[in-house]
């Protein structure tokens, strides 16, 4: 069974079928004109038919899918029923980056005044969640955010969000077969994190288990999303964040750079970060949880760490192909410029690292420039486009395939770490970031250096540089 089909039961159990959870689905139960339903179905089918990267649809009879599901679309009595038919159609492809985003969800974080910086967006408490040891667990707490001020700490287990018990979501996860469970955990964590988002004037109710295994019920306020707002196609507004810091000092320092999404506003801060850390012996790029973004940015970012042009992979559409090649770039320093950074480079990834992040990580690993630490990435690496359908909903559809430097397909496989370092609740409660520690140990062992020291990273500084 294609992965996206079995994920649907999980999505319905969690209650999130859009990209912004717990926002109201306007019009879900309202009547739907049959002509509009058919027009929308035909529009979605035709767009995929014209743009899917393989004209033979990898052996799938796409016309038969249309003939089977079109009558169900015509009989749909509501927009929600039509969405279910469209999702069923797209799931037959068995690949990522195909989906329907409801009109109200697509519009909810899409204010007209983004350009002015006056963003009227829902708030969030500053918590990132992961499934750790089969429990929904606080992974990171934003420094200075409402959750930190309320006392929430990494390693706490979340058992309820709002009026929903997490146990029912985890039961749906357990129902997946073993081969899909890791990817299902990624889906659940991202949707559960989105469940924390809501109106600024309403706190989010949490029931948690703390470090002493005591149950607590909390009302955690929401604050504006951290970072710089940015628009990309028909996606809701996103907020870009980049943090750079040094671990250690002098010649033995190691730079750590974290960014949350591949969007152009991070290019300036990233340029300054690499410049500031260019004198360190090694560097860590923390891309855990980064869902991707603008794929072409891979070529420029890789150039900070490559002294020659290297093939990082190939993106193939039905008619053309684009070769991703690193573009070496000199690093600006107070004394002028210097060649690209040539010290040991580690990249941290996890199950929520997807799309452009996977392309970058697999490419840098494939040419031998970086070592990967953490967990296998999402395996959702297809480039995609988004269009509005006649109902106002948004169709997300892949238009290209991507293979790494050695021709290996990333979709459905992911970027596999050189060192698999799973999260543990014990380490999170102790404030120890195990994947980062493994990366630091490797860098320090590359040509000597001081011993491993414990680096406390439970609280994450997301200030813009």
XYZ file of C-alpha atoms in Angstrom, residues 161-419:
259
model
C -2.983 19.096 23.776
C -6.155 21.118 24.086
C -8.959 18.621 24.534
C -7.205 15.835 22.643
C -5.444 12.907 24.284
C -2.148 12.049 22.647
C -2.697 8.342 23.297
C -5.190 8.074 20.429
C -2.648 9.561 18.037
C 0.054 7.171 19.222
C -2.325 4.252 18.827
C -2.788 5.228 15.189
C 0.992 5.335 14.860
C 1.298 1.828 16.327
C -1.194 0.590 13.733
C 1.262 1.362 10.931
C 3.547 -1.422 9.782
C 7.150 -1.372 10.935
C 8.458 -0.006 7.667
C 6.216 3.072 7.903
C 6.350 3.761 11.619
C 9.404 6.043 11.571
C 7.922 8.195 8.820
C 4.597 8.126 10.660
C 6.346 9.463 13.770
C 7.622 12.346 11.647
C 4.106 13.098 10.433
C 2.655 12.916 13.931
C 5.341 15.164 15.450
C 4.897 17.850 12.818
C 1.127 17.839 13.096
C 1.234 17.773 16.890
C 3.617 20.741 16.878
C 1.155 22.549 14.609
C -1.597 21.804 17.148
C 0.145 24.184 19.516
C -0.614 27.072 17.150
C -3.755 29.104 17.779
C -5.247 32.514 18.591
C -2.869 34.874 20.349
C -5.393 35.656 23.081
C -5.959 32.005 23.978
C -3.391 29.897 25.865
C -2.863 26.306 24.838
C -3.814 23.665 27.383
C -1.173 20.991 27.957
C -1.048 17.954 30.189
C 2.548 16.843 30.630
C 4.740 14.444 32.576
C 7.762 16.283 34.012
C 11.289 15.156 34.849
C 10.074 13.550 38.081
C 7.298 11.696 36.229
C 4.676 13.894 37.833
C 1.598 14.818 35.832
C 0.941 18.529 35.336
C -1.837 20.473 33.685
C -0.703 23.810 32.254
C -2.133 26.768 30.377
C 0.746 28.067 28.249
C 0.362 31.488 26.592
C 1.026 32.011 22.906
C 3.311 34.641 21.410
C 3.947 35.851 17.859
C 6.063 33.449 15.809
C 9.768 34.185 16.038
C 11.691 35.172 12.929
C 11.188 37.110 9.715
C 7.953 36.546 7.753
C 8.311 35.354 4.184
C 5.898 34.315 1.444
C 6.436 31.439 -0.982
C 3.810 30.751 -3.623
C 0.457 29.713 -2.159
C 1.942 28.491 1.101
C 0.969 30.196 4.346
C 3.392 32.772 5.656
C 6.536 31.240 7.148
C 8.970 32.748 9.629
C 12.673 32.314 8.943
C 15.121 31.963 11.809
C 18.902 31.531 11.868
C 21.163 31.139 14.884
C 24.972 30.936 14.932
C 27.241 30.331 17.913
C 30.657 29.085 18.929
C 31.420 26.136 21.139
C 34.848 26.518 22.689
C 37.307 29.254 21.926
C 40.514 29.949 20.070
C 41.790 27.512 17.488
C 39.669 24.679 18.907
C 36.321 26.421 18.540
C 33.521 24.775 16.577
C 30.820 26.798 14.869
C 27.192 25.712 15.006
C 24.713 27.211 12.538
C 20.991 26.430 12.677
C 18.275 27.564 10.293
C 14.681 26.463 10.110
C 13.694 26.781 6.439
C 15.369 27.304 3.054
C 14.096 30.753 2.152
C 15.988 33.738 0.780
C 15.847 35.853 3.984
C 18.397 33.492 5.567
C 21.050 34.211 2.912
C 22.351 37.412 4.529
C 22.446 36.005 8.091
C 24.050 32.794 6.798
C 26.734 34.744 4.947
C 27.562 36.643 8.143
C 27.467 33.472 10.232
C 29.927 31.603 8.027
C 32.158 34.664 7.965
C 32.086 34.977 11.758
C 32.877 31.286 12.261
C 35.396 30.823 9.453
C 38.306 30.731 11.920
C 36.896 27.696 13.764
C 38.432 24.249 13.319
C 35.112 22.721 12.255
C 31.495 23.544 11.682
C 28.115 21.938 12.396
C 25.015 22.725 10.340
C 21.957 21.839 12.397
C 19.111 21.171 9.954
C 16.935 19.025 12.187
C 13.280 19.805 11.647
C 14.032 21.908 8.559
C 11.271 21.007 6.049
C 12.999 22.494 2.988
C 12.081 25.417 0.759
C 13.819 26.876 -2.293
C 15.826 24.025 -3.796
C 18.175 26.176 -5.872
C 19.648 27.625 -2.669
C 21.546 24.342 -2.232
C 24.002 25.362 -4.938
C 24.954 28.624 -3.273
C 25.020 27.380 0.315
C 27.213 24.402 -0.586
C 29.685 26.870 -2.105
C 30.634 28.113 1.362
C 32.233 24.716 1.940
C 33.454 23.606 -1.513
C 36.608 24.816 -3.239
C 35.597 23.375 -6.617
C 32.383 22.814 -8.501
C 30.880 19.466 -7.546
C 27.737 17.735 -8.800
C 25.285 17.398 -5.899
C 22.460 15.732 -7.794
C 20.026 16.042 -10.666
C 16.440 17.293 -10.739
C 14.512 15.782 -13.664
C 11.207 17.012 -15.026
C 9.280 15.379 -17.864
C 11.116 17.479 -20.424
C 14.328 18.759 -18.856
C 16.890 18.217 -16.162
C 18.677 20.625 -13.860
C 22.034 19.644 -12.450
C 22.643 20.917 -8.933
C 26.275 22.008 -8.837
C 28.036 23.693 -5.942
C 29.091 27.270 -6.625
C 32.299 27.965 -4.650
C 32.248 31.349 -2.999
C 34.875 33.236 -1.080
C 34.091 34.122 2.496
C 34.122 37.751 3.504
C 36.158 38.591 6.588
C 37.178 41.879 8.253
C 40.557 41.520 6.523
C 39.178 40.837 3.056
C 38.126 37.471 1.680
C 39.268 33.900 2.127
C 38.607 30.620 0.298
C 35.585 28.498 1.197
C 35.641 26.874 4.628
C 37.644 23.632 4.383
C 37.476 22.316 7.959
C 35.488 19.264 9.076
C 31.793 19.733 8.356
C 28.985 17.884 10.158
C 25.288 18.071 9.293
C 22.589 17.182 11.821
C 19.360 15.729 10.427
C 16.289 13.935 11.720
C 12.950 12.547 10.564
C 11.548 16.054 10.158
C 14.374 17.122 7.837
C 12.815 17.037 4.385
C 12.905 18.189 0.780
C 15.675 20.751 0.144
C 17.351 19.758 3.412
C 17.576 16.169 2.205
C 18.904 17.245 -1.173
C 21.621 19.319 0.492
C 22.555 16.722 3.111
C 22.634 13.803 0.680
C 24.594 15.842 -1.852
C 27.245 16.992 0.607
C 27.526 13.477 1.976
C 27.638 11.960 -1.508
C 30.656 14.015 -2.600
C 32.434 13.281 0.675
C 32.336 16.857 1.966
C 30.190 16.337 5.086
C 29.379 13.665 7.641
C 25.750 13.230 8.711
C 24.594 12.668 12.288
C 21.169 11.989 13.777
C 18.298 10.119 12.144
C 17.384 9.197 8.579
C 15.529 12.070 6.940
C 11.907 12.068 5.816
C 12.445 10.691 2.311
C 10.239 13.439 0.876
C 12.515 15.037 -1.655
C 10.343 15.777 -4.678
C 10.282 19.383 -5.935
C 6.699 20.645 -5.962
C 4.463 23.467 -7.144
C 1.173 24.788 -5.801
C -1.880 26.111 -7.642
C -5.327 27.297 -6.618
C -8.188 25.035 -7.635
C -11.657 26.312 -8.651
C -12.964 25.764 -5.099
C -10.166 27.948 -3.679
C -8.280 24.999 -2.187
C -4.607 24.597 -3.075
C -3.169 21.619 -4.935
C 0.417 20.729 -4.069
C 1.945 18.501 -6.721
C 5.425 17.224 -7.501
C 6.715 18.075 -10.959
C 10.221 16.600 -10.807
C 12.271 13.759 -9.396
C 15.647 14.111 -7.714
C 18.639 11.808 -7.485
C 21.850 12.308 -5.529
C 25.406 12.544 -6.883
C 25.630 8.758 -7.317
C 22.235 8.485 -9.023
C 20.476 7.218 -5.891
C 16.864 8.332 -5.538
C 16.200 10.166 -2.252
C 12.394 9.978 -2.370
C 11.138 7.215 -0.090
C 14.664 6.545 1.207
C 15.965 9.764 2.727
C 19.484 10.844 3.591
C 20.979 8.189 5.860
C 23.333 9.405 8.623
C 26.903 8.188 8.830
C 26.266 8.013 12.573
